[in-house]
Coordinates of C-alpha atoms in Angstrom, one line a residue:
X1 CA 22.5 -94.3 31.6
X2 CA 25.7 -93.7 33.7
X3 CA 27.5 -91.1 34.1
X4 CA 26.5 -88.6 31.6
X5 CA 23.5 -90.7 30.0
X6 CA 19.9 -91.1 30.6
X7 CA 19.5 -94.2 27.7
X8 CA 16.3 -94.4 26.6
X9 CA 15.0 -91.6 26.2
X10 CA 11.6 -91.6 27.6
X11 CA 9.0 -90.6 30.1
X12 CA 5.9 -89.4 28.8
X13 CA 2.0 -88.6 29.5
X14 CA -0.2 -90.3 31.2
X15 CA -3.0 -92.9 29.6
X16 CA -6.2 -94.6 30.3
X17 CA -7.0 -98.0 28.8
X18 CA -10.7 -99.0 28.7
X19 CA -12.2 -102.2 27.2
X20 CA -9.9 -104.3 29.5
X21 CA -12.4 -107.8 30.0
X22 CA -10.9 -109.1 26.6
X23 CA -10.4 -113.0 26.3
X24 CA -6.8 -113.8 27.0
X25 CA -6.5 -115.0 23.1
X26 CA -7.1 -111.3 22.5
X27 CA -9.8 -112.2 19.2
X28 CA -11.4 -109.5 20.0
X29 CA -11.0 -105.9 19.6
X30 CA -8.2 -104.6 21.2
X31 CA -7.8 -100.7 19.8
X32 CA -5.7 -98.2 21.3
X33 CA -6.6 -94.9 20.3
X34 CA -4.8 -91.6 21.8
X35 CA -5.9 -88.2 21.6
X36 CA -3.1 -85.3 21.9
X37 CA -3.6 -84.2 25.1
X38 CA -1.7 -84.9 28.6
X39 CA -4.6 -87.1 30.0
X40 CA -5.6 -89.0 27.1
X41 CA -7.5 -92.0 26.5
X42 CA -6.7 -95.3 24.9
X43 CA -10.2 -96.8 23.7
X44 CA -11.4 -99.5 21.5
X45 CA -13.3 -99.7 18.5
X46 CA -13.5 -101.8 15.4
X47 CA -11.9 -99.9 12.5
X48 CA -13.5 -99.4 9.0
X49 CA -10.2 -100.0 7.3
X50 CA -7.9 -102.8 7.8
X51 CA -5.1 -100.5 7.2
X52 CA -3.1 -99.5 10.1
X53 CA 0.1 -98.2 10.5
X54 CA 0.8 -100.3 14.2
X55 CA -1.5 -103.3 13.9
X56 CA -0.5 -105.4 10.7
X57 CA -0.6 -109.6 9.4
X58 CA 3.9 -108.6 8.6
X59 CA 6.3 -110.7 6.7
X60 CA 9.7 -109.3 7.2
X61 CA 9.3 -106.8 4.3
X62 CA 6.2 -105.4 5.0
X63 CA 7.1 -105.1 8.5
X64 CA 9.6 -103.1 7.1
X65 CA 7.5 -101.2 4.9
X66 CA 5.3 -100.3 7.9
X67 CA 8.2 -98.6 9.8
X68 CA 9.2 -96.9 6.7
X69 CA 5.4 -95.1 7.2
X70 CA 6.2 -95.0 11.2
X71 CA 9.6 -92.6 10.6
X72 CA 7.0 -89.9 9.1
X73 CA 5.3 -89.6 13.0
X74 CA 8.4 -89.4 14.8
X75 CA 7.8 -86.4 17.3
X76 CA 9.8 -84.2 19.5
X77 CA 6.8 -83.1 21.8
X78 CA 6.6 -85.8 24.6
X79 CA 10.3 -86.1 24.2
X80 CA 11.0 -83.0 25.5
X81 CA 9.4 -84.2 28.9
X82 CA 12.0 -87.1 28.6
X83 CA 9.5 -89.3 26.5
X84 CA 11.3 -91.9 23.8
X85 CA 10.8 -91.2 20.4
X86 CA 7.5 -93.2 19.2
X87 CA 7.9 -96.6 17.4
X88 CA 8.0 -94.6 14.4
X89 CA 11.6 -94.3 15.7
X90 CA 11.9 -97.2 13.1
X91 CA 12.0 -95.1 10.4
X92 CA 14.2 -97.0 7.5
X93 CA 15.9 -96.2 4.6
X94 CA 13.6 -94.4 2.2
X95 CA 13.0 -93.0 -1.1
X96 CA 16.1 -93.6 -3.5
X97 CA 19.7 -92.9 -3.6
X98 CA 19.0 -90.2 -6.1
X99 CA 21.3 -87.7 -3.7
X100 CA 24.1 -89.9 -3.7
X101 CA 23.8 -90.7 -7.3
X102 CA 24.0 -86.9 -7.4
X103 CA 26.9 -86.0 -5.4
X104 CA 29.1 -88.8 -7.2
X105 CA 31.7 -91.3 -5.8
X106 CA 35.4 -90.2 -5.4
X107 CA 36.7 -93.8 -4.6
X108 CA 39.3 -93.7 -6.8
X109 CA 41.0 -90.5 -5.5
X110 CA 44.2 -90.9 -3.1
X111 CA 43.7 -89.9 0.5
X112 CA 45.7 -90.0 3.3
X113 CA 44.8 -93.2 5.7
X114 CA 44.3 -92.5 9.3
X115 CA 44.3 -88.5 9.6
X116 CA 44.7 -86.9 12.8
X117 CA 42.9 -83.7 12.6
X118 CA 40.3 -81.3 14.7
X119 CA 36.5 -81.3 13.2
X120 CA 37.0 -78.0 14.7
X121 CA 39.7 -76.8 12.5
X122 CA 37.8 -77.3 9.5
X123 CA 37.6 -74.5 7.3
X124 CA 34.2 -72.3 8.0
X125 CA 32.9 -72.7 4.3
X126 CA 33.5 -76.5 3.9
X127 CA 31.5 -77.3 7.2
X128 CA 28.8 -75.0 5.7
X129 CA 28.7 -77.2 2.5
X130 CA 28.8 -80.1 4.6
X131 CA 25.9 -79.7 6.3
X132 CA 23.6 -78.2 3.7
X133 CA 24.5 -81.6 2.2
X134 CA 23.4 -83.2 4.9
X135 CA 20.3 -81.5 5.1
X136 CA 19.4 -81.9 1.8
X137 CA 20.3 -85.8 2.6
X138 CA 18.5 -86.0 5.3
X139 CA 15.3 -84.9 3.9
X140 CA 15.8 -86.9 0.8
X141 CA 15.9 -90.3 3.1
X142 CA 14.0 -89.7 6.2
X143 CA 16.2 -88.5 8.6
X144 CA 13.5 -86.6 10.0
X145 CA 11.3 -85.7 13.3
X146 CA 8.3 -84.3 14.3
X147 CA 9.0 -80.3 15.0
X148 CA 7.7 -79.8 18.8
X149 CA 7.2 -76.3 17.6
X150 CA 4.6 -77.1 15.2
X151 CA 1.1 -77.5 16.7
X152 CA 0.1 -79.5 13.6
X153 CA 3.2 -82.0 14.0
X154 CA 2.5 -85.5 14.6
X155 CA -1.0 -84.4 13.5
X156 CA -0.9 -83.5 10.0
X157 CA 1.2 -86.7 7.8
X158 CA 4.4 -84.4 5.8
X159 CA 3.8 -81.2 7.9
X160 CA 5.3 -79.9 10.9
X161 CA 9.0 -81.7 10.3
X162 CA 12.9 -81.1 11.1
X163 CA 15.4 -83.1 11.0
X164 CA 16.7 -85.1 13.6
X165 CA 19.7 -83.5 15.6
X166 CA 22.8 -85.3 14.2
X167 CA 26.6 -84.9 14.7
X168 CA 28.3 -84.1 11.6
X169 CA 31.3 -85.9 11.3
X170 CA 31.2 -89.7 13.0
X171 CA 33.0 -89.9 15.9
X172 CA 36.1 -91.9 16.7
X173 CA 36.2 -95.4 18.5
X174 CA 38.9 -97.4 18.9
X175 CA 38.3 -101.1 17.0
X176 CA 39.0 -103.3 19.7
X177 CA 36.4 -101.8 21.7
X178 CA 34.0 -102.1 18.8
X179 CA 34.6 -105.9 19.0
X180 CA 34.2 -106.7 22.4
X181 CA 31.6 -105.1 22.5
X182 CA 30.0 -107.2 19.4
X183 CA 31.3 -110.4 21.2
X184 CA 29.8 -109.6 24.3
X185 CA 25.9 -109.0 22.7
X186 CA 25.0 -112.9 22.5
X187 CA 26.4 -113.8 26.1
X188 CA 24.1 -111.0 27.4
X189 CA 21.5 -112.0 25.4
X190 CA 21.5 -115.3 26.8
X191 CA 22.3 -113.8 30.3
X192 CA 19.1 -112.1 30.2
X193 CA 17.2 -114.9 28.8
X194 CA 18.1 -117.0 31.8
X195 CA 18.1 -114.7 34.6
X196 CA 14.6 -114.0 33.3
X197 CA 13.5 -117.7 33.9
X198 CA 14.8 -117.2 37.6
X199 CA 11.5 -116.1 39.6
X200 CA 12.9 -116.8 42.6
X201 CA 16.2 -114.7 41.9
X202 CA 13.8 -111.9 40.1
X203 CA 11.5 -111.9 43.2
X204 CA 14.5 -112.3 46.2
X205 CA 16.4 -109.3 44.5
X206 CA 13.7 -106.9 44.1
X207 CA 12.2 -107.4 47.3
X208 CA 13.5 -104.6 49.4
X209 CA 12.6 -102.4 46.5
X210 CA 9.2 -103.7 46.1
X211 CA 8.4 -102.0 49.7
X212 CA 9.7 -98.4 48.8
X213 CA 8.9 -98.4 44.9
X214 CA 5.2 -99.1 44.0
X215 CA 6.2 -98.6 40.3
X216 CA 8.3 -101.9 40.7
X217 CA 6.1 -103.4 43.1
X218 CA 3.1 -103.3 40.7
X219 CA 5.3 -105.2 38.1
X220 CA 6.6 -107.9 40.9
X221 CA 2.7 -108.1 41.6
X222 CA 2.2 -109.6 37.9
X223 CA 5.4 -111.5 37.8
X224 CA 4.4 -113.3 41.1
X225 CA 0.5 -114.0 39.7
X226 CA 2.5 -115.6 36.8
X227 CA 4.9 -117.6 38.8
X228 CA 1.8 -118.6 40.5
X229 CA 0.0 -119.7 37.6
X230 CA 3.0 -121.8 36.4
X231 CA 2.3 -120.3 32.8
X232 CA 4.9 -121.5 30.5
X233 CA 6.4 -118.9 27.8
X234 CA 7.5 -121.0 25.1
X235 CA 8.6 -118.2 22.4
X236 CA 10.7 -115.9 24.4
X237 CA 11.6 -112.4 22.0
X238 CA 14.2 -109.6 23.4
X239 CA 15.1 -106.5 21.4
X240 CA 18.0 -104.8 23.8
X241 CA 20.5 -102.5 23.4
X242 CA 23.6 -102.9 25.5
X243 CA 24.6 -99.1 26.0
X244 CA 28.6 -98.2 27.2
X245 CA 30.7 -95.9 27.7
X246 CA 35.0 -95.6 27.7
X247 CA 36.6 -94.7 30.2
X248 CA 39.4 -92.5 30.1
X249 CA 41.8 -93.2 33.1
X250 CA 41.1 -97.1 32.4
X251 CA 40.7 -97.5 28.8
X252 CA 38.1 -99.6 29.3
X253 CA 34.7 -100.1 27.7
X254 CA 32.2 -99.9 30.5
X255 CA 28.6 -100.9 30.7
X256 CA 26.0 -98.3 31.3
X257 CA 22.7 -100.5 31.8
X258 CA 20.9 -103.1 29.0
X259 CA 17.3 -102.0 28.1
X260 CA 15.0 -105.1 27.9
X261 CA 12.2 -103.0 26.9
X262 CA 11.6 -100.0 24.2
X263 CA 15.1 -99.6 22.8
X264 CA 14.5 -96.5 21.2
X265 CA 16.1 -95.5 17.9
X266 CA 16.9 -98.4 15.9
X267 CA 15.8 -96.8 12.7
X268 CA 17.2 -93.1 13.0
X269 CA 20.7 -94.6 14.1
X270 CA 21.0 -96.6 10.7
X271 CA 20.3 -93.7 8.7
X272 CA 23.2 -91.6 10.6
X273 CA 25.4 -93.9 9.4
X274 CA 24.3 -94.0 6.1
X275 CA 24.2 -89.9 6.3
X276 CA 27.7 -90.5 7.4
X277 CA 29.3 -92.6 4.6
X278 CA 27.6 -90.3 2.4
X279 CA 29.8 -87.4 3.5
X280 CA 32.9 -88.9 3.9
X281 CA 32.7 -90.0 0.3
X282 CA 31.3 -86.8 -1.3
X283 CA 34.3 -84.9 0.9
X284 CA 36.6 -87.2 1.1
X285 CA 39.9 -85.4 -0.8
X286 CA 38.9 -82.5 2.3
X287 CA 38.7 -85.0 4.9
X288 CA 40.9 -87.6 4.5
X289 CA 38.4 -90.2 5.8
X290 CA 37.4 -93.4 4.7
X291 CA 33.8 -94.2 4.4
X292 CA 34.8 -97.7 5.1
X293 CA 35.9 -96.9 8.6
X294 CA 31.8 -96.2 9.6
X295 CA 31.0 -99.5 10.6
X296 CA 27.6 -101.0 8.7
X297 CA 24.6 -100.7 10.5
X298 CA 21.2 -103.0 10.1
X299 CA 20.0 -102.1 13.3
X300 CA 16.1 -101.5 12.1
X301 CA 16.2 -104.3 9.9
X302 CA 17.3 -106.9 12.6
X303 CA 14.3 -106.0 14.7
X304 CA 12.2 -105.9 12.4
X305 CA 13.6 -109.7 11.2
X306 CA 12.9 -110.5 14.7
X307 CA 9.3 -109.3 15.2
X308 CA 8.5 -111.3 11.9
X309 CA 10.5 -114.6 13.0
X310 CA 8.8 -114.7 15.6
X311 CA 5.2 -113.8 14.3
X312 CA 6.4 -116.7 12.5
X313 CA 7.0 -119.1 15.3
X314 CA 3.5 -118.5 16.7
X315 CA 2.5 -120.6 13.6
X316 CA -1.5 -118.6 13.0
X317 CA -1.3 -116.4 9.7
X318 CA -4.1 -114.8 10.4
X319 CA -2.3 -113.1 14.1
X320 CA -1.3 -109.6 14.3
X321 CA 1.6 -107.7 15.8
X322 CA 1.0 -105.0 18.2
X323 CA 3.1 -102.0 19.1
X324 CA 1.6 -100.5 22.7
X325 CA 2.6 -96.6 22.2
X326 CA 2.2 -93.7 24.4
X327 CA -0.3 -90.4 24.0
X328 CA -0.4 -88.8 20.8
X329 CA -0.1 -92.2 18.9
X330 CA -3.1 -94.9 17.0
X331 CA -3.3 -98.8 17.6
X332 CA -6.5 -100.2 15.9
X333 CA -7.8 -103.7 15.5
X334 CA -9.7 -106.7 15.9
X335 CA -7.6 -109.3 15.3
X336 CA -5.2 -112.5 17.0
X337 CA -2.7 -111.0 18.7
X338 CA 0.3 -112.9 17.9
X339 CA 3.4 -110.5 19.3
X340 CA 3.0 -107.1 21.5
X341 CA 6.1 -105.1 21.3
X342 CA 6.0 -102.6 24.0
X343 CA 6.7 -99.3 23.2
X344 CA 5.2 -98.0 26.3
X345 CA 5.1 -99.5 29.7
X346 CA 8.6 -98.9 31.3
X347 CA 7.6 -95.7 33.7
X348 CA 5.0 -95.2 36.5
X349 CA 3.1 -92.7 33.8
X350 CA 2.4 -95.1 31.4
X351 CA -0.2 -96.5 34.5
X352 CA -2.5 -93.9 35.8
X353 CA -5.1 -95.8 36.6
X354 CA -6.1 -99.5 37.9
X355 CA -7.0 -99.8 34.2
X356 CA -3.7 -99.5 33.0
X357 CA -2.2 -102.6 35.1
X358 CA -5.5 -104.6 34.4
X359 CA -4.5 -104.0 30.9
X360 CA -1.0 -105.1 31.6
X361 CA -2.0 -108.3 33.4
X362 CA -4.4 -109.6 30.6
X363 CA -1.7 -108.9 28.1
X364 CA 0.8 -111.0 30.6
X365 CA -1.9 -113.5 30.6
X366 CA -2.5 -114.0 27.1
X367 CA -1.1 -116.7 24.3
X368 CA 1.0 -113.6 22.4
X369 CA 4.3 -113.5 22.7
X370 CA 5.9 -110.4 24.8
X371 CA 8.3 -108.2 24.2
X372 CA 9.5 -107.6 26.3
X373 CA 7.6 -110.4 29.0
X374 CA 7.4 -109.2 32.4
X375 CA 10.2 -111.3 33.5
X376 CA 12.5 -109.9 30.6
X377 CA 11.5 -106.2 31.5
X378 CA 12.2 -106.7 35.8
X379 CA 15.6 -108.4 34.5
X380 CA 16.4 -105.4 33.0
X381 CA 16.5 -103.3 36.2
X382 CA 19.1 -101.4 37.8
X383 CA 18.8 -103.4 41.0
X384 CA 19.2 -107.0 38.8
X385 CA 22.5 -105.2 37.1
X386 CA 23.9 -104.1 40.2
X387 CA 23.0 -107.7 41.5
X388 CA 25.0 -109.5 38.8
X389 CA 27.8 -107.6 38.7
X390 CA 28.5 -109.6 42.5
X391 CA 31.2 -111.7 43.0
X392 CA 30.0 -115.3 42.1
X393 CA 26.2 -114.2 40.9
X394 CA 26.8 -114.5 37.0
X395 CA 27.9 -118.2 37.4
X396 CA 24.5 -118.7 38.4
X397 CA 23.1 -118.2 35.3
X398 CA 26.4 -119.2 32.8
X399 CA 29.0 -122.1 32.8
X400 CA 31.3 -120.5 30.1
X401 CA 34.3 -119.0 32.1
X402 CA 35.2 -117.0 28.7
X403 CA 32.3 -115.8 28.2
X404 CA 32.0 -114.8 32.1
X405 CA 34.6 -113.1 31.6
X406 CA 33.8 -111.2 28.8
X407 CA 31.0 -109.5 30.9
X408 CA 32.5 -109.1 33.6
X409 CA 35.4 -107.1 31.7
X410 CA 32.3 -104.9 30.9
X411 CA 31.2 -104.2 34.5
X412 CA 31.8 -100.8 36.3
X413 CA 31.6 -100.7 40.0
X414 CA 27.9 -101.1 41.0
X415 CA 26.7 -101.2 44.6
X416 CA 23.3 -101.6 46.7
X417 CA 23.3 -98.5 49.5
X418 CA 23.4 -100.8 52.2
X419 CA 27.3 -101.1 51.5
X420 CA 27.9 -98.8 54.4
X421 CA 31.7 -98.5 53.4
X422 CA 30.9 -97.1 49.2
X423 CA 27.9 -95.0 51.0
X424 CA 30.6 -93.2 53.2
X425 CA 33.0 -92.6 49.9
X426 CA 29.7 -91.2 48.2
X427 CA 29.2 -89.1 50.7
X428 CA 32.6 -87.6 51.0
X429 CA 33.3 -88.1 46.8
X430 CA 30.0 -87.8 45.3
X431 CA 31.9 -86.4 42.3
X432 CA 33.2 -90.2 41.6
X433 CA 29.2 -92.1 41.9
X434 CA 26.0 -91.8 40.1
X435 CA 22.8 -92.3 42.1
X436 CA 20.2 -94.3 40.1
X437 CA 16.7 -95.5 40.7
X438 CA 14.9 -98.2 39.1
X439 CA 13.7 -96.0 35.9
X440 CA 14.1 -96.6 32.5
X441 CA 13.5 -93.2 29.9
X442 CA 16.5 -90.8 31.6
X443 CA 16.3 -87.7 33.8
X444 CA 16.4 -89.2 36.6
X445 CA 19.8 -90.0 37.8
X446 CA 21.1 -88.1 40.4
X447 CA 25.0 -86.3 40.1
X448 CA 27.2 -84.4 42.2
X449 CA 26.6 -82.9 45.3
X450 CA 23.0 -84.2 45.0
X451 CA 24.3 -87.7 45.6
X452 CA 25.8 -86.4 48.9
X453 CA 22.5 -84.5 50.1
X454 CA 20.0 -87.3 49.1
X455 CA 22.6 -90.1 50.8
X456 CA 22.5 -87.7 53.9
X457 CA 19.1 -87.4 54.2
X458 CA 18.2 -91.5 53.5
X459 CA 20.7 -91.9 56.3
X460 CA 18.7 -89.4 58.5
X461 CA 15.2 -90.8 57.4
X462 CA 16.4 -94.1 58.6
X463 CA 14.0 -96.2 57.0
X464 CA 14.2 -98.7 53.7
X465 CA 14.0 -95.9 51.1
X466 CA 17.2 -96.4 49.8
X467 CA 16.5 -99.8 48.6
X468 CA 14.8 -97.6 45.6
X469 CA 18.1 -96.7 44.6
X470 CA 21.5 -98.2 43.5
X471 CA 25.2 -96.4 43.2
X472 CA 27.3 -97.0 40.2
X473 CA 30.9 -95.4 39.2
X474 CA 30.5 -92.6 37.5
X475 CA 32.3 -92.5 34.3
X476 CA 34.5 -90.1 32.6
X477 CA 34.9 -90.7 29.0
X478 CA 37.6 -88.3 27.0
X479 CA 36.6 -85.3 25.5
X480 CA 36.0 -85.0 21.4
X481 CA 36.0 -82.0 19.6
X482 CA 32.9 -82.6 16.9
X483 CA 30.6 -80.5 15.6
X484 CA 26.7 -80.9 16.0
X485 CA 23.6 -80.2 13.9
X486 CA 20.1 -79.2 15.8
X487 CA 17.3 -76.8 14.0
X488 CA 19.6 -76.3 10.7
X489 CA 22.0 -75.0 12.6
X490 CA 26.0 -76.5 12.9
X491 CA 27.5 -76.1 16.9
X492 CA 31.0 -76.9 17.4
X493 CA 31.5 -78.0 21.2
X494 CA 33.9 -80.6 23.2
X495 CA 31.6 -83.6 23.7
X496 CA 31.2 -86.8 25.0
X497 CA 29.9 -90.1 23.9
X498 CA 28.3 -93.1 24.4
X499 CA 27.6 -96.4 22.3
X500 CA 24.5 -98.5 22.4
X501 CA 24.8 -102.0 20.7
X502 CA 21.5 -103.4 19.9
X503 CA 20.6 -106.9 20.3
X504 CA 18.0 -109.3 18.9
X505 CA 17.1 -112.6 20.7
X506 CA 14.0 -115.2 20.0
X507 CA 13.9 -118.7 21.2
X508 CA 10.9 -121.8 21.1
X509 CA 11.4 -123.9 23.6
X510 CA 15.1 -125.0 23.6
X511 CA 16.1 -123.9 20.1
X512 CA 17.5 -120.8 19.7
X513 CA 15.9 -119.3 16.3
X514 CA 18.0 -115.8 16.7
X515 CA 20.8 -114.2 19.0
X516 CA 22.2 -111.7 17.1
X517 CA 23.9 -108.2 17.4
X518 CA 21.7 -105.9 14.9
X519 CA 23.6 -102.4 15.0
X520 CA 24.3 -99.6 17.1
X521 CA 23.6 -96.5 18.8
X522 CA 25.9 -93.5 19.3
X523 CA 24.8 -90.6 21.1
X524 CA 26.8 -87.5 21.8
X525 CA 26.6 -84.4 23.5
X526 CA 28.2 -81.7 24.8
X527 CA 30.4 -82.6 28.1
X528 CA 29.1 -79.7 29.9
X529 CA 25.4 -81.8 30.6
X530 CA 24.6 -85.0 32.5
X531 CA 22.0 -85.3 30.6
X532 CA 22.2 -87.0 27.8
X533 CA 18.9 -87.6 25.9
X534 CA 18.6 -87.2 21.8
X535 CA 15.0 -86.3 21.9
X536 CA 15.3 -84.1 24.9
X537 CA 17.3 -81.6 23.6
X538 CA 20.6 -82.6 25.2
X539 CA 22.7 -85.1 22.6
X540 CA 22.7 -85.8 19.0
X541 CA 23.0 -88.9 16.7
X542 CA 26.0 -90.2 15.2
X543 CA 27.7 -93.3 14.2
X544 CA 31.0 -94.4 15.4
X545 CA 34.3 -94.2 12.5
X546 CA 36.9 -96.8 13.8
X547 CA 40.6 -95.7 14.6

């Protein structure tokens, strides 16, 4: 999130679980159907069909051919309410390369390396070719999204679709950046993994926020009946996504937040890239660009390697793999469960109802493995990333001083509001501070003067509410001119950025099977919004071109 972002992307409506006194092995049926509405209801049933688009016996390519079905339900409805895109957000490359096969290669023609030049200089009529080209691409391979516009979308397979909202041109990053934050993915992968083993950290941290935030409180409820249990998680899997931002005045590369649970947009971001090679090739005597320059991106296919590796470890061939999804989506089965990937579960309207949590708590129970586990998802708090960013904290969990410092190069100023000094420079600077509360899915941060008035009024309140919060420095990346496509339709504006790196990590026992960085996410928008998410209207995809 951070100064302009909201990362993830979600929110969402509210569900009901029934069928919640399953056996901890979960060989029963354990079917999650949603109906469109607001108030739906996730029920179970035994399906006629073994066919099912989230519940599946993978390999690595049929996972893959799965989320190639998934991208066709992508929808913009929920989103607009701040909800992620659906885990058909793992859409992957589809149908052939007939359109680039079409267009031609101009690799052979002389260009000039390195241009300087404004997208918004660009001739009128070439930016109109552009992106009917990339609309044609874009239909060709899957870059595509429910239409919220459509009543039948999300409904209907094939009807009711747009493409997704998409800068472009890529935008530029400088390389070194680009590799620290590559190098930096596997140390927070492991810092995760071992902050996640802390319970008595987890618990100590959170505890003031347990008392003023019953979202976080339920979750600390289940991490403590586990702690209590003494129930050992031998396969531990983490998909993250490390999101950042540069700052101008510093020129450093600066850490929004890591997402331990539903990194959204895996698949979508691969195929900007893609979109984005394609252009610079098909244009590139116009441009002066080099295709080379977008960086490769196997984001989709590194969490989908991941899910499979570790359906793998569980060693029973007959398991499953289950995606929990919000309203509007259908999970059917009556199988194993062998991994639960959570697509769902990160905000307070994911649980409406004691059945919800019950729900929760028998998955935490059970013999599948979690993604993320409840330890993983309170570990990726903003309280537990304020917490680490202390003097002294990180060398709790990590020996390597290079890698320490790594990270710590990465940190921006975080601080808890009882730091009565910061609170007093928020209060008279709120411009410099973002407020944030311990929500993932955006829309929530708080900017401006409303950091003032809601400081003022915790102060006045005098009790432990502001323990729900914590204060980071707000950052102020440089302005790009790009030009953005939403609805058909090319905008040119001064925008802003920021990069997501995601990140794949399975381990049995003590042997690490994968800790990986799998790709990246750039999001822009237009510098005018703090908002920043995709799906909600305010930013676009892109991919990053390295300078």
């Amino acid at each position: 999130m951070g100064a302009a972002y909201s990362s993830c992307s979600c929110g969402g409506s509210s569900t009901t679980i029934t069928n919640t006194t399953l056996p901890h092995s979960f060989p029963n049926t354990t079917c999650f159907t949603h109906c469109p509405t607001a108030n739906s209801k996730i029920t179970s049933f035994t399906p006629k069909s073994k066919s099912c688009p989230f519940l599946f016996n993978p390999t690595a390519e049929l996972l893959k051919s799965h989320f190639r079905k998934l991208a066709k339900f992508t929808t913009l409805d929920k989103a607009a309410a701040g909800a992620p895109s659906s885990a058909s957000s793992f859409s992957l490359r589809c149908c052939s390369r007939v359109a680039e096969e079409m267009v031609g290669e101009t690799q052979n023609e002389d260009f000039v390396k390195k241009p300087s030049f404004d997208p918004h200089s660009i001739d009128q009529e070439l930016v109109e070719n552009m992106a009917y080209e990339a609309l044609v691409w874009s239909s060709l391979h899957g870059l595509i999204v429910g239409d919220r516009n459509s009543q039948t979308s999300g409904k209907v397979p094939g009807v009711g679709m747009v493409h997704a909202p998409f800068a472009l041109l890529p935008m530029p990053f400088p390389e070194s950046h680009w590799k620290q934050a590559c190098e930096a993915t596997p140390i927070f992968n492991q810092l995760i993994d071992r902050v996640s083993l802390d319970g008595n950290f987890l618990q100590d941290s959170l505890s003031r926020t347990k008392k003023v935030d019953a979202f976080t409180s339920r979750l600390l409820d289940i991490h403590s009946k586990m702690l209590e249990a003494d129930k050992k998680e031998d396969i531990r899997l983490g998909l993250h996504r490390l999101d950042y931002m540069l700052d101008e005045q510093s020129k450093l590369l600066l850490q929004i937040e890591l997402n331990t649970i539903s990194s959204s947009f895996p698949g979508l971001s691969c195929l900007v890239t893609e979109l984005h090679r394609m252009l610079l090739r098909q244009f590139r005597k116009h441009l002066l660009l080099e295709p080379e320059k977008v960086p490769p991106n196997n984001a989709v296919n590194g969490f989908a390697e991941a899910l499979a590796k570790a359906w793998i470890e569980y060693n029973n061939p007959r398991a499953v793999i289950m995606v929990v999804v919000q309203p509007e989506e259908r999970n059917i089965g009556g199988e194993a469960v062998a991994v639960i990937y959570f697509r769902a579960g990160y905000a307070p309207t994911d649980y409406p109802s004691e059945l919800e949590w019950r729900a929760r708590l028998m998955m935490e129970q059970s013999s599948a493995i979690k993604c993320p586990s409840i330890s993983y998802q309170l570990a990726g708090t903003k309280k537990i990333q304020q917490e680490l960013a202390k003097p002294g904290v990180i060398e709790r969990f990590l020996e390597n001083k290079d890698d320490i410092a790594k990270l710590r190069k990465c940190f921006a100023g975080l601080w808890s509001l009882d730091d009565l000094h910061t609170i007093q420079d928020a209060i008279e600077r709120p411009g410099l501070y973002v407020m944030k509360p311990q929500r993932e899915g955006g829309g929530n941060n708080i900017y401006g003067d409303n950091v003032k008035e809601t400081l003022l009024r915790l102060q006045q309140a005098g009790n432990e509410e502001d323990a729900a919060y914590i204060l980071m420095q707000r950052i102020f990346p440089s302005l790009t001119p790009a030009i953005l496509m939403r609805d058909g339709v090319s905008h040119k504006d001064q925008t802003i950025s920021e990069l997501g790196v995601y990140a794949a990590y399975l381990r049995n026992k003590t042997k690490v099977i994968m800790n990986d960085n799998c790709g990246y996410l750039m999001r822009t928008k237009v510098s005018s919004s703090n908002e920043g998410g995709v799906a909600a209207g305010f930013a676009v995809l892109d991919s990053i071109y390295l300078v």
